[in-house]
Coordinates of C-alpha atoms and ligand atoms in Angstrom, one line a residue:
Chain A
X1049 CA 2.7 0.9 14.8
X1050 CA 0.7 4.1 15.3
X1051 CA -2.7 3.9 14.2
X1052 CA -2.5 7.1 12.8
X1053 CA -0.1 5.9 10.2
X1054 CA -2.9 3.2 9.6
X1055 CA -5.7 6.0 9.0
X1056 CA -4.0 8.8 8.1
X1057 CA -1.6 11.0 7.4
X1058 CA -4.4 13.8 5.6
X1059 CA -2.2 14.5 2.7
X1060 CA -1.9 16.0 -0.6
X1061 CA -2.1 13.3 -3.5
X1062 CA -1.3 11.0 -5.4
X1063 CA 1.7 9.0 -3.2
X1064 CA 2.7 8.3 -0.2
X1065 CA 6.0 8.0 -1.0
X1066 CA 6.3 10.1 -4.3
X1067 CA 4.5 12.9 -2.9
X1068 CA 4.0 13.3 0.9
X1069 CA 7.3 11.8 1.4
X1070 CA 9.0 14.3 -1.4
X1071 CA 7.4 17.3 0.8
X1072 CA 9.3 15.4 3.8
X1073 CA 12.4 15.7 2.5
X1074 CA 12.3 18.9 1.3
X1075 CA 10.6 20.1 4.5
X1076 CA 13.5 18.6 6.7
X1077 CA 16.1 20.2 4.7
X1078 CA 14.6 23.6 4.3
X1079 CA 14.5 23.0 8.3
X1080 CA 18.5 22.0 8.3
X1081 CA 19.6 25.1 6.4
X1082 CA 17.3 27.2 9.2
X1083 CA 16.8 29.5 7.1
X1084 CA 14.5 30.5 3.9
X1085 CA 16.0 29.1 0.6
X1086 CA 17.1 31.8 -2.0
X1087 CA 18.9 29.1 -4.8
X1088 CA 18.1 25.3 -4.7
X1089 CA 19.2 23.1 -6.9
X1090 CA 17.2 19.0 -7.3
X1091 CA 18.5 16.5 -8.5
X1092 CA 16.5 13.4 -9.0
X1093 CA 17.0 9.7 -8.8
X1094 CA 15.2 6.4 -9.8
X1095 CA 11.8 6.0 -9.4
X1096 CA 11.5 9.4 -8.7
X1097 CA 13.2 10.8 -12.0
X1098 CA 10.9 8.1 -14.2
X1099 CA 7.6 8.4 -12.5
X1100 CA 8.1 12.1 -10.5
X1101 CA 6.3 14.2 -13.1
X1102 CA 2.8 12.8 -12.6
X1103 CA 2.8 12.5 -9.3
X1104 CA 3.9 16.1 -8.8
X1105 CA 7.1 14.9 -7.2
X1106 CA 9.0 18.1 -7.9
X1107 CA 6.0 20.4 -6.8
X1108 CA 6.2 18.8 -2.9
X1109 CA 9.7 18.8 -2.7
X1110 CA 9.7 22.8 -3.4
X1111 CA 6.8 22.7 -1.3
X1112 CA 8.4 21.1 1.5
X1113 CA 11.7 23.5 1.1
X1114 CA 9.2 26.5 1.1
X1115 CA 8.0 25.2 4.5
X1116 CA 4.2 23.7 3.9
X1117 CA 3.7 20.1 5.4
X1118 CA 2.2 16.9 3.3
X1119 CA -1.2 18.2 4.1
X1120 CA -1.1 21.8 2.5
X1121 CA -3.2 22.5 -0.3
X1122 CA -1.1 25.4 -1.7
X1123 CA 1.6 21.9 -3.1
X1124 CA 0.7 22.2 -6.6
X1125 CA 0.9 25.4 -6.7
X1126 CA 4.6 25.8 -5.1
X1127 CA 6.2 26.7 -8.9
X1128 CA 4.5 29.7 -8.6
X1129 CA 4.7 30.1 -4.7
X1130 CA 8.6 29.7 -5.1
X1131 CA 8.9 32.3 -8.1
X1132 CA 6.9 34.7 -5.8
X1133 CA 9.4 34.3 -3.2
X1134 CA 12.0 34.9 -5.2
X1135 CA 13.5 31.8 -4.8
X1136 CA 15.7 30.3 -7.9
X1137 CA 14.6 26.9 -8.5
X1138 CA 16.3 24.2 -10.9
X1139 CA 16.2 20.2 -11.7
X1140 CA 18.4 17.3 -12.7
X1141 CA 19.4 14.1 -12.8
X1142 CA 21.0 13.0 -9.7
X1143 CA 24.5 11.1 -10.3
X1144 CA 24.5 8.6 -7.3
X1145 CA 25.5 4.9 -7.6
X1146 CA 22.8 2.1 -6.4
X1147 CA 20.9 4.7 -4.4
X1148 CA 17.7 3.8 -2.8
X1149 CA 15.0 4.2 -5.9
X1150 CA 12.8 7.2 -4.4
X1151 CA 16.1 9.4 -3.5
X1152 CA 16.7 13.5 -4.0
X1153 CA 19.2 15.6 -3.7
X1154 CA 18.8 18.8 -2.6
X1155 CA 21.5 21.4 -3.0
X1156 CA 20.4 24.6 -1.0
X1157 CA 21.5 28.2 -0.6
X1158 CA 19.9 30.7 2.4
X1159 CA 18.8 34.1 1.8
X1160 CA 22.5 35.1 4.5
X1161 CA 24.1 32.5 2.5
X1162 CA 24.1 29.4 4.4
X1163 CA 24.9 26.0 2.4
X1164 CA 23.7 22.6 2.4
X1165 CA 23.6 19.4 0.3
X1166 CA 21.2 17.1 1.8
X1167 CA 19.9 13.5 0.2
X1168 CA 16.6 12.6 1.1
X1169 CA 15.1 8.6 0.4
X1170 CA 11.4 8.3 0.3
X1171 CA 11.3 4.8 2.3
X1172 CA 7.7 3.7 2.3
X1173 CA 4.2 5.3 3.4
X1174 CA 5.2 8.7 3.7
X1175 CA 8.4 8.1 5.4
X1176 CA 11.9 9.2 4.9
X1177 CA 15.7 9.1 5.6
X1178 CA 18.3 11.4 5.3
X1179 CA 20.9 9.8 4.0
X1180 CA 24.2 12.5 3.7
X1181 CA 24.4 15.9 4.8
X1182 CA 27.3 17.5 2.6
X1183 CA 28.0 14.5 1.4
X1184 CA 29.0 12.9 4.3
X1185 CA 27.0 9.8 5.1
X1186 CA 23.9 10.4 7.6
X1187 CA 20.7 8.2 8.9
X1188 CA 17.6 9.4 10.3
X1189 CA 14.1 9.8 10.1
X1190 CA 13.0 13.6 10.7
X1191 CA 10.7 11.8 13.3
X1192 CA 12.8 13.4 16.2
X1193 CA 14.4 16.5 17.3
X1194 CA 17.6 16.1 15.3
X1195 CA 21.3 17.7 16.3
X1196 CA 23.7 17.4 13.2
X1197 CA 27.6 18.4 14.1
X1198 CA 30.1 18.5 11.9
X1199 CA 33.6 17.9 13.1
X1200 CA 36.8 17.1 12.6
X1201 CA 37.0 13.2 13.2
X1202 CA 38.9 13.0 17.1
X1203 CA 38.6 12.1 20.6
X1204 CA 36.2 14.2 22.6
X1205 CA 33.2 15.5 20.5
X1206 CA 31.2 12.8 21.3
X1207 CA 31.4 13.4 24.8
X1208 CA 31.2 17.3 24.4
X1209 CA 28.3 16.8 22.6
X1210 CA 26.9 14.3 25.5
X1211 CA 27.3 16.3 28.3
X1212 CA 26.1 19.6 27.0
X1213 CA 23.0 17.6 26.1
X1214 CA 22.7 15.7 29.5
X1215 CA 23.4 19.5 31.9
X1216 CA 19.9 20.8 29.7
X1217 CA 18.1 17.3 30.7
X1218 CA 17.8 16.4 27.1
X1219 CA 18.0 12.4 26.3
X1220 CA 19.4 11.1 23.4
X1221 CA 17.3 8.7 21.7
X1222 CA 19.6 7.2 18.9
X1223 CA 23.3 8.7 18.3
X1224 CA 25.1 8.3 14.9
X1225 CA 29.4 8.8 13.9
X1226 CA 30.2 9.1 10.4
X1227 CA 33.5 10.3 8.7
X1228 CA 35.0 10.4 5.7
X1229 CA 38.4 9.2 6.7
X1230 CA 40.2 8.8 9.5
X1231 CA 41.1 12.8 11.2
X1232 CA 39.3 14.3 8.2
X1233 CA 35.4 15.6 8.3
X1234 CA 33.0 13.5 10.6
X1235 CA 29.1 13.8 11.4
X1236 CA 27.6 12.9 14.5
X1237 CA 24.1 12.2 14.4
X1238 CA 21.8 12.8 17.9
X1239 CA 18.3 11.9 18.3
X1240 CA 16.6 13.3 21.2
X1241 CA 13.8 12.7 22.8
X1242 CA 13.3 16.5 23.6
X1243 CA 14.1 19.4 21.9
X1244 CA 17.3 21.2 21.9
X1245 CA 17.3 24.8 22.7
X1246 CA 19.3 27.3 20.4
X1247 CA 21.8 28.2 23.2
X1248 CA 22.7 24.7 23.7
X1249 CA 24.2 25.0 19.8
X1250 CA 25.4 28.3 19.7
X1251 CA 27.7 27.0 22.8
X1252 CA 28.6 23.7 20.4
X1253 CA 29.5 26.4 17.8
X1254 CA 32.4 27.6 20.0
X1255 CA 34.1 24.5 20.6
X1256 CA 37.7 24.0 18.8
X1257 CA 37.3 21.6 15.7
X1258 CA 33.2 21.7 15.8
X1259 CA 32.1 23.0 12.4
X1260 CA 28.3 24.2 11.7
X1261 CA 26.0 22.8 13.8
X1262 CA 22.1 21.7 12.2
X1263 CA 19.2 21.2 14.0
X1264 CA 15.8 19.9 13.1
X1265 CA 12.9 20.9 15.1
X1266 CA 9.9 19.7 15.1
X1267 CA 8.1 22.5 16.2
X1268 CA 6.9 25.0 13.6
X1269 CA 9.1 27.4 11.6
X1270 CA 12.1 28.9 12.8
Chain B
X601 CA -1.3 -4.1 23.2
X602 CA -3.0 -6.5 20.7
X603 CA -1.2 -8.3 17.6
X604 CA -4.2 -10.5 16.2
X605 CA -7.5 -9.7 15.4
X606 CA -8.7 -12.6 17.8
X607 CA -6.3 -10.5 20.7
X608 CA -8.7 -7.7 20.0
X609 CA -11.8 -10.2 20.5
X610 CA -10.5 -11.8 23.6
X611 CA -9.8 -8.0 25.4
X612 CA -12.8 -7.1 24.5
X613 CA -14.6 -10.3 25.9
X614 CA -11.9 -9.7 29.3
X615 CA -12.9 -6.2 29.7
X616 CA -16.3 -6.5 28.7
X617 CA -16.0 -3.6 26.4
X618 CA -16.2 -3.3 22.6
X619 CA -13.3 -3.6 19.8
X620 CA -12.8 -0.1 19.3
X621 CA -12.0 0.7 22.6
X622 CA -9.3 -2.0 23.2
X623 CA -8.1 0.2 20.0
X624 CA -9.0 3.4 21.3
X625 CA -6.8 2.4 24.7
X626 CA -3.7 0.5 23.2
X627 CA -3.2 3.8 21.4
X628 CA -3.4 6.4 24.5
X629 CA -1.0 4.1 26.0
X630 CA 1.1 3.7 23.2
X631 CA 1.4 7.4 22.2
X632 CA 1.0 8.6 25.6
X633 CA -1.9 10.3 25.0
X634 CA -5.8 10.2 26.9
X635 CA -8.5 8.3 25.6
X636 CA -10.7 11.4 25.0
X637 CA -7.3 13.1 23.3
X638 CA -7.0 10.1 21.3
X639 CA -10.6 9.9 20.0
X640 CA -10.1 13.5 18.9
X641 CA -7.9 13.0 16.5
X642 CA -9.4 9.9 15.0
X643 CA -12.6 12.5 14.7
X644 CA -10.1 15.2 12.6
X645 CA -9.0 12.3 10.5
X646 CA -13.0 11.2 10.0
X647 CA -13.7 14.6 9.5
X648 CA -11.3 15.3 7.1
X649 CA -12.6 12.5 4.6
X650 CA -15.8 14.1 4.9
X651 CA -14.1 17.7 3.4
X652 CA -12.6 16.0 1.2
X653 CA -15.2 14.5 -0.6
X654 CA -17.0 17.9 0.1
X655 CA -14.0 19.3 -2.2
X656 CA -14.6 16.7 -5.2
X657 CA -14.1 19.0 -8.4
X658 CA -15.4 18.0 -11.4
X659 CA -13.8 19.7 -13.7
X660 CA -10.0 19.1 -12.6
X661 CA -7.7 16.8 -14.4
X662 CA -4.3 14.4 -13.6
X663 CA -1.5 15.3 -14.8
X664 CA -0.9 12.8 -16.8
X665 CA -4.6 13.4 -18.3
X666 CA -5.8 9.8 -17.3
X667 CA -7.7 10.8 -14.0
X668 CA -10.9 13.1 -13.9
X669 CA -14.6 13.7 -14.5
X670 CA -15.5 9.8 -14.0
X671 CA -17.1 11.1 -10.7
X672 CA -19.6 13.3 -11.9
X673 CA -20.6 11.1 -14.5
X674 CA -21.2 8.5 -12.3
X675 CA -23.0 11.3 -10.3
X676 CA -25.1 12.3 -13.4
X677 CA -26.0 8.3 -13.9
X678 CA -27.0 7.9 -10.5
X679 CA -29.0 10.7 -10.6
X680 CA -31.1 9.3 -13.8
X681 CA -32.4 6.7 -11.4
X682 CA -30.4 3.8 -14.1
X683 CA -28.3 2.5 -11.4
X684 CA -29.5 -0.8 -10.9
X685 CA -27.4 -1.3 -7.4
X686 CA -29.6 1.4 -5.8
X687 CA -29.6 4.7 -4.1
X688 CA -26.4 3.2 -1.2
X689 CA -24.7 1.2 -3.3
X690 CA -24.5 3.7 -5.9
X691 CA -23.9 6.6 -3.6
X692 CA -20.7 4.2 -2.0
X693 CA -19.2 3.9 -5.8
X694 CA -19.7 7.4 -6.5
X695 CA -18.2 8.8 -3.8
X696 CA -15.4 5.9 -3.5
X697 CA -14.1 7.2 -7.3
X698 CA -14.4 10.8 -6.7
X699 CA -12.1 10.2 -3.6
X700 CA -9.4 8.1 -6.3
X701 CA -9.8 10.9 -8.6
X702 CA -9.2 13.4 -6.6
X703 CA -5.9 12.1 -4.7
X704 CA -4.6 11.7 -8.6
X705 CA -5.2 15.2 -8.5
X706 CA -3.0 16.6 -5.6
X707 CA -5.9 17.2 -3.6
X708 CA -5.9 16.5 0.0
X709 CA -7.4 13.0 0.8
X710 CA -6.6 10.8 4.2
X711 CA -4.4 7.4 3.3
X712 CA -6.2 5.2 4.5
X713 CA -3.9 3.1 4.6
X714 CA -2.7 4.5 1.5
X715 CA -3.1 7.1 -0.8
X716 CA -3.8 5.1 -3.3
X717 CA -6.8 3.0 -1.8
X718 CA -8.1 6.6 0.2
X719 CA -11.5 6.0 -1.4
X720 CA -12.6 2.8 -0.2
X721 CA -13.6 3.8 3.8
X722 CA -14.6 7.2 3.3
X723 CA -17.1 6.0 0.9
X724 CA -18.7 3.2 2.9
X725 CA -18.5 5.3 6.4
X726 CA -19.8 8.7 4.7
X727 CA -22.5 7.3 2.9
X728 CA -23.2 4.6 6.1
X729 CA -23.5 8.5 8.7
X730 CA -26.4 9.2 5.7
X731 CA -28.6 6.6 5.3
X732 CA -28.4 4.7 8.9
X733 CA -28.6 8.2 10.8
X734 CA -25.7 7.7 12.6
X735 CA -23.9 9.9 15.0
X736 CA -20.6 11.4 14.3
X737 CA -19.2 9.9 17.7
X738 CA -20.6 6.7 16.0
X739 CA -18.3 7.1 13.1
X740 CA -15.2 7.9 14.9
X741 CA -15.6 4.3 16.6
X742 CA -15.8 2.4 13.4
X743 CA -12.8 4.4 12.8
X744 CA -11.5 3.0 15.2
X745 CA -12.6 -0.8 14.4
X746 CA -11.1 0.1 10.8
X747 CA -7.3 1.9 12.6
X748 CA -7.3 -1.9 14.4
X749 CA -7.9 -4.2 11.6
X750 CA -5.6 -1.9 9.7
X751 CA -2.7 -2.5 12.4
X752 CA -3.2 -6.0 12.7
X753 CA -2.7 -6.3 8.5
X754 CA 0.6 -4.0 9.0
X755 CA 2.3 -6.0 11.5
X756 CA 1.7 -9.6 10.1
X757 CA 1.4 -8.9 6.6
X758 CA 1.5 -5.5 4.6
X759 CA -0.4 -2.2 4.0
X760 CA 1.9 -1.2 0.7
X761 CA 1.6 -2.4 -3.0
X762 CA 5.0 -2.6 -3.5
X763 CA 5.6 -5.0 -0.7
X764 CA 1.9 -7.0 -0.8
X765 CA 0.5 -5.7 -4.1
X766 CA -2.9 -4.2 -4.3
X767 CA -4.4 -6.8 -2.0
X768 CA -2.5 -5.0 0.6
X769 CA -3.9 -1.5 -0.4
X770 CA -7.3 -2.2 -1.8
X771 CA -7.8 -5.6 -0.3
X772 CA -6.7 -4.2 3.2
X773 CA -9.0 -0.8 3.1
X774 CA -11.8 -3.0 1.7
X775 CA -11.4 -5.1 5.4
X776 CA -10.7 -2.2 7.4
X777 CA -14.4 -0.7 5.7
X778 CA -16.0 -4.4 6.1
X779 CA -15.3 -4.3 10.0
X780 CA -16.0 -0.7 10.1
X781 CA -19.7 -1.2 8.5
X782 CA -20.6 -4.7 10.4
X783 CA -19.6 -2.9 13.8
X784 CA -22.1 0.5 12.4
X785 CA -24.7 -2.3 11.7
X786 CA -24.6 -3.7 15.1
X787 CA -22.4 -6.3 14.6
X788 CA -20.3 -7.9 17.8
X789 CA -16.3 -8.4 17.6
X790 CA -17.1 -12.0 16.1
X791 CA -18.9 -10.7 13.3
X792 CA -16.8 -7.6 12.5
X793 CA -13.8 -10.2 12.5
X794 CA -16.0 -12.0 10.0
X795 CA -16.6 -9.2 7.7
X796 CA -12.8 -8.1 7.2
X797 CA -12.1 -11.9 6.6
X798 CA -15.0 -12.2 3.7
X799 CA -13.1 -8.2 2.5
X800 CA -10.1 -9.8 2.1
X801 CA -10.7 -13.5 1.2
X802 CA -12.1 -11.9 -2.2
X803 CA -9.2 -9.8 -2.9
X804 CA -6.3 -12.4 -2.0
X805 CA -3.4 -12.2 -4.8
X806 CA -4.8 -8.7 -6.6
X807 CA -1.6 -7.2 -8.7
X808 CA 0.1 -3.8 -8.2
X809 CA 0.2 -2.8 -11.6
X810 CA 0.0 0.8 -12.3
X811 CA 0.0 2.2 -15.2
X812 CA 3.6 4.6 -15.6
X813 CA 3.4 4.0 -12.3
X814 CA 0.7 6.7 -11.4
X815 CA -1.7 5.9 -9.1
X816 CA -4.1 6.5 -11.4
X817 CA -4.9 3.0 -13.4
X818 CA -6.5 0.5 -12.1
X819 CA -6.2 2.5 -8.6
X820 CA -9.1 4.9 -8.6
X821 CA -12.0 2.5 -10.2
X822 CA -10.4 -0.2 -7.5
X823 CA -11.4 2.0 -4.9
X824 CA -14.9 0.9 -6.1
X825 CA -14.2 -2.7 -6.3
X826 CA -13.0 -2.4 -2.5
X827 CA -16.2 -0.3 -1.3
X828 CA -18.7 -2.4 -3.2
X829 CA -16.5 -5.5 -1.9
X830 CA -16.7 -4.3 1.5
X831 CA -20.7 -3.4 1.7
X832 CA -21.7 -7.2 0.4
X833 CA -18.5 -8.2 3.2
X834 CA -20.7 -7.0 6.4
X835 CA -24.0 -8.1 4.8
X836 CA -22.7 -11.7 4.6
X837 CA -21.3 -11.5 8.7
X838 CA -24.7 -9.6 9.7
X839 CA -26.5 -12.7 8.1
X840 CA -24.9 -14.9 11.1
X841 CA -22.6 -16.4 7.9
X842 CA -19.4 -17.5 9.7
X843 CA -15.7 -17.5 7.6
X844 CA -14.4 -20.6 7.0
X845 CA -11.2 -19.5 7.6
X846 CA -10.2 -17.3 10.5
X847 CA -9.5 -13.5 10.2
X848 CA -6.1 -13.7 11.8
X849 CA -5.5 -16.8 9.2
X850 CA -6.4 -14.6 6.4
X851 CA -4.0 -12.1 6.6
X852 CA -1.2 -14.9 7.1
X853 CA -2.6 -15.9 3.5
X854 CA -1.9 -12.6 2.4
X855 CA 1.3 -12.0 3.7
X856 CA 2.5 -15.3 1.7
X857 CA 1.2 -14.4 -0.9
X858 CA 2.1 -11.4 -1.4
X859 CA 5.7 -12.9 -0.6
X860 CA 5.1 -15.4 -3.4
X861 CA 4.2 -13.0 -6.2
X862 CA 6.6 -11.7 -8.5
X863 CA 8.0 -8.2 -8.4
X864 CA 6.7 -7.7 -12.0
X865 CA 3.3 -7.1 -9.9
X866 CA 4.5 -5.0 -6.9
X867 CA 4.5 -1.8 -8.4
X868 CA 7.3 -1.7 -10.5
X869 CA 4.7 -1.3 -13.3
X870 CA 6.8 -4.2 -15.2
X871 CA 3.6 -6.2 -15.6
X872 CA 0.0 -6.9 -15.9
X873 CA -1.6 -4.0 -16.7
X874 CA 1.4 -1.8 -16.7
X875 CA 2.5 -3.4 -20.0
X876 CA -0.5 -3.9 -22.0
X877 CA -0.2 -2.3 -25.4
X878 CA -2.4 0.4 -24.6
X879 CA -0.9 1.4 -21.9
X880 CA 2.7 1.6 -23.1
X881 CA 1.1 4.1 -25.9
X882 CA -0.3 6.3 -23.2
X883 CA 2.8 6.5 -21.3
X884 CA 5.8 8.1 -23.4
Ligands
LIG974 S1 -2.6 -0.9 -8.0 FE1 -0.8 -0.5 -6.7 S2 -0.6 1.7 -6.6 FE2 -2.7 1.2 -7.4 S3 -4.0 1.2 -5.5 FE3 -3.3 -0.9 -5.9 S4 -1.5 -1.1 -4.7 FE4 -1.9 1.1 -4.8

C-alpha cells in the first residue's frame, strides 16, 4: 500500500469517497470525452443520491468534469464555475439495478459534439472504478494510462490493438474484453504501464470495425 | 518491505537505523522513487496540514448547518486562561476540531488516513513543532513513524469506518499521532510501538455512526478524543510503561472486531447515534 494513501491524499472535504472520489469520476470522464463538456447530464445512485447533498457530492463531480483534481479549492464553487463556462448542467436519479452504493452516471456532450455515458463507483478512500462506457460493461481504476476501443466483437482487434502497442514499446499492464452479445458492440479495456501517444490512436481509428477510440492520460489536460 | 510493527522494530535494530527510515526506504523502493524524493513529499503533505489549519475560518458553515464556529470558541476559552488541560493540551483540541470543522466544510485538509479523522495528527504534530522547538525535518520523520503505523493497520486490519468503524479512522489516526509524538519525545522503536498500542487499546470497538451520514457528528469532536487520546498515549510509553499486549496483537484485536460488529455501526448511519431522536429531527 502506498504510504501516501496512508497520509494523504490533500483533499477537499468532507469524504473520501463522497467527495474526492466524486471529483474522480468526473475528472476521468471529462478526460474520456477529451474534450471540454458543453451539456452533462448526472444521475445519482445510492448512497450518493441520500447522503450526496451535504457532502457536496454534486459540486466535485462537476468539479472533476470541469477538470480540477480532489485537491482544488475552487470545488465548492464549481455551480458557478460551470455556469461561467457555459456549460449546461442537470441531476437525477440514476435507474441502475443493484449498483454499487456510491455510483454516478455521467452522460456528457463536448463543445465539437463528442458523446459519452460513463458510470463511475466511488469504491473506498478516494478510489474509483469505471464501471460502463456507453453502457457497455468496463473495469478500471483511472490509476493508469487507460486505452478504451470500441469495436465490433471479432477475431483480430485484440491483437491489432497489441501489436500497435508493443512497435511504440508501450506495456500493457491489465487488458479487459467486454461485449454486449456475440458479433455486436465490444470494449476492450488496456492498461499500460506508459502512456499512449495520440498517433498510436488516431492509427487505431483507421482500422475496419474499430469504433471511437478513448484514452485517459494521466498527465495534465489535453 | 515490512508487514508488522515488530518487522519495522527488528529492521531497524538490523540496520541500526531508526523506524522512520525502514519507512522512509520501503517506500523509495516501492514507488521507485529516492529517499530524499520520497521525504519531499511526505514534507508537502506535513506542510499542507500546517496551511490548512492556517486557513481555519471561523465564520464558515456545513452544509447541512451542523459543523462551524466550535473552533473559535474553543479558541476564545482557551484564551480566557479557563482551560484546565493547559496551554498544549488545549492548543491540541483546538486545533484538532478546527481541522474536523473545516473538512465538513469543503476545505482542503490531508486524510490522514481519512477525511474524517484529518484532525487528529495535525493537531498533535503542529502544536508538538511549537512547544518542543522542533525542526521541520524533525516533523517529516514522525510523519513518517505515523505513514508506517498507518500501513501496518491497513494491511492487517482497516483504515475505513465502514469496514472497521471509527476505531479504524479515529482509533487508527489517534495510534499513528501516539507513535508520531513518542518518536518527537525521544522515544526508541519499542516505545513508539508502545504508544500506538496504548492509542488504540482505548479506542477498540468505537461505532461509525454518523449522523445523515455526514461526517460531521460525532466525527469532528472525535478528532479531539483521538488527539487528547494520543498525547496521554506517548506520555504513558515515555514513562518506561510497557503494553500488556503487543502492538502487532492490537490491531489483530481490531480487525476482529471490527469484523464482529454489526453493519448498523459501520457507517450505514442505521444505528447508535445515527438514530437517536434528535438526530432523526435534524436530518429530513
Ligand atoms: S464516525 Fe465514521 S465517518 Fe465519522 S470519523 Fe468515525 S469512522 Fe469516520
Amino acid at each position: 500500500m502506498n504510504i501516501f494513501d496512508v497520509v494523504g491524499p490533500v483533499m477537499v472535504g468532507p469524504s473520501s469517497s463522497h467527495t474526492a472520489g466524486a471529483v474522480r469520476i468526473g475528472y476521468i470522464a471529462r478526460k474520456l470525452l477529451a474534450e471540454q463538456p458543453r451539456k452533462v447530464q448526472i444521475n445519482l445512485y445510492g448512497s450518493f443520491l441520500a447522503t450526496g447533498e451535504g457532502h457536496g457530492t454534486k459540486k466535485a463531480i462537476v468539479a472533476g468534469l470541469l477538470g480540477m483534481q480532489t485537491d482544488d479549492e475552487r470545488i465548492p464553487m464549481a455551480f458557478e464555475l460551470a455556469k461561467q463556462q457555459g456549460v449546461d448542467v442537470s441531476f437525477g436519479e440514476a435507474n441502475l439495478k443493484d449498483a454499487h452504493p456510491n455510483t454516478a452516471q455521467l452522460i456528457l456532450q463536448g463543445i465539437s459534439g463528442q458523446t459519452i455515458e460513463v458510470v463511475g463507483q466511488s469504491v473506498g478512500g478516494s478510489r474509483i472504478n469505471i464501471a460502463s462506457i456507453d453502457g457497455i460493461e468496463t473495469n478500471f481504476s483511472g490509476d493508469y494510462p487507460t486505452l478504451v476501443v470500441h469495436n465490433q466483437d471479432g477475431p483480430g482487434y485484440v491483437s491489432a490493438v497489441s501489436t500497435l502497442l508493443t512497435e511504440q514499446g508501450i506495456n500493457i499492464a491489465y487488458m479487459q474484453l467486454y461485449r454486449s452479445n456475440r458479433g455486436g458492440d465490444a470494449v476492450m479495456v488496456a492498461e499500460c504501464d506508459q502512456e499512449v501517444p495520440q498517433h498510436v490512436m488516431e492509427r487505431l481509428k483507421q482500422v475496419d470495425g474499430i469504433g471511437k477510440v478513448t484514452y485517459l492520460g494521466m498527465m495534465g489536460d489535453e | 518491505m515490512y508487514h508488522l510493527i515488530s518487522d519495522i522494530i527488528r529492521q531497524s535494530e538490523e540496520n541500526e537505523c531508526v523506524f522512520w527510515e525502514i519507512v522512509q526506504q520501503a517506500d523509495a523502493d516501492e514507488r521507485g522513487v529516492s529517499k530524499e524524493e520520497s521525504f519531499e513529499t511526505m514534507r508537502k503533505m506535513y506542510q499542507a496540514m500546517r496551511e490548512a489549519d492556517e486557513h481555519y475560518d471561523p465564520k464558515v458553515r456545513s452544509a447541512s448547518g451542523m459543523a462551524g464556529g466550535a473552533g473559535q470558541l474553543l479558541h476564545e476559552y482557551n484564551e480566557t486562561g479557563e482551560n484546565i488541560c493547559g496551554d498544549f493540551v488545549g492548543k491540541v483540541m483546538e486545533k484538532a476540531i478546527k481541522m474536523g470543522e473545516s473538512n465538513a466544510c469543503m476545505h482542503r485538509i490531508v486524510a490522514a488516513p481519512t477525511a474524517g479523522s484529518c484532525g487528529v495528527i495535525p493537531a498533535v504534530f503542529l502544536v508538538a513543532e511549537e512547544m518542543l522547538h522542533l525542526s521541520e525535518d524533525q516533523m517529516v520523520e514522525a510523519m513518517y513513524v505515523s505513514a508506517g503505523i498507518g500501513s501496518v493497520i491497513a494491511e492487517n486490519a482497516s483504515l475505513a469506518g465502514a469496514s472497521g468503524g471509527c476505531q479504524a479512522e479515529i482509533g487508527s489516526a489517534s495510534a499513528m499521532a501516539a507513535g508520531g509524538l513518542a518518536y518527537l519525545q525521544g522515544g526508541d522503536a519499542g516505545q513508539i510501538a508502545d504508544a500506538a498500542a496504548f492509542a488504540l487499546k482505548n479506542m477498540l470497538g468505537l461505532a461509525c455512526d454518523p449522523v445523515g451520514g455526514l461526517v460531521e457528528v460525532p466525527c469532528i469532536k472525535r478528532n479531539v478524543a483521538g488527539a487528547v487520546n494520543a498525547l496521554t498515549s506517548a506520555q504513558l510509553a515515555m514513562a518506561g510503561i510497557k503494553s500488556a499486549i503487543p502492538a502487532d496483537e492490537v490491531i489483530d484485536a481490531m480487525r476482529r472486531i471490527g469484523n464482529e460488529m454489526p453493519s448498523n455501526i459501520k457507517e450505514t448511519s442505521l444505528g447508535g447515534l445515527a438514530t437517536s431522536p434528535t438526530a432523526q429531527k435534524r436530518i429530513v
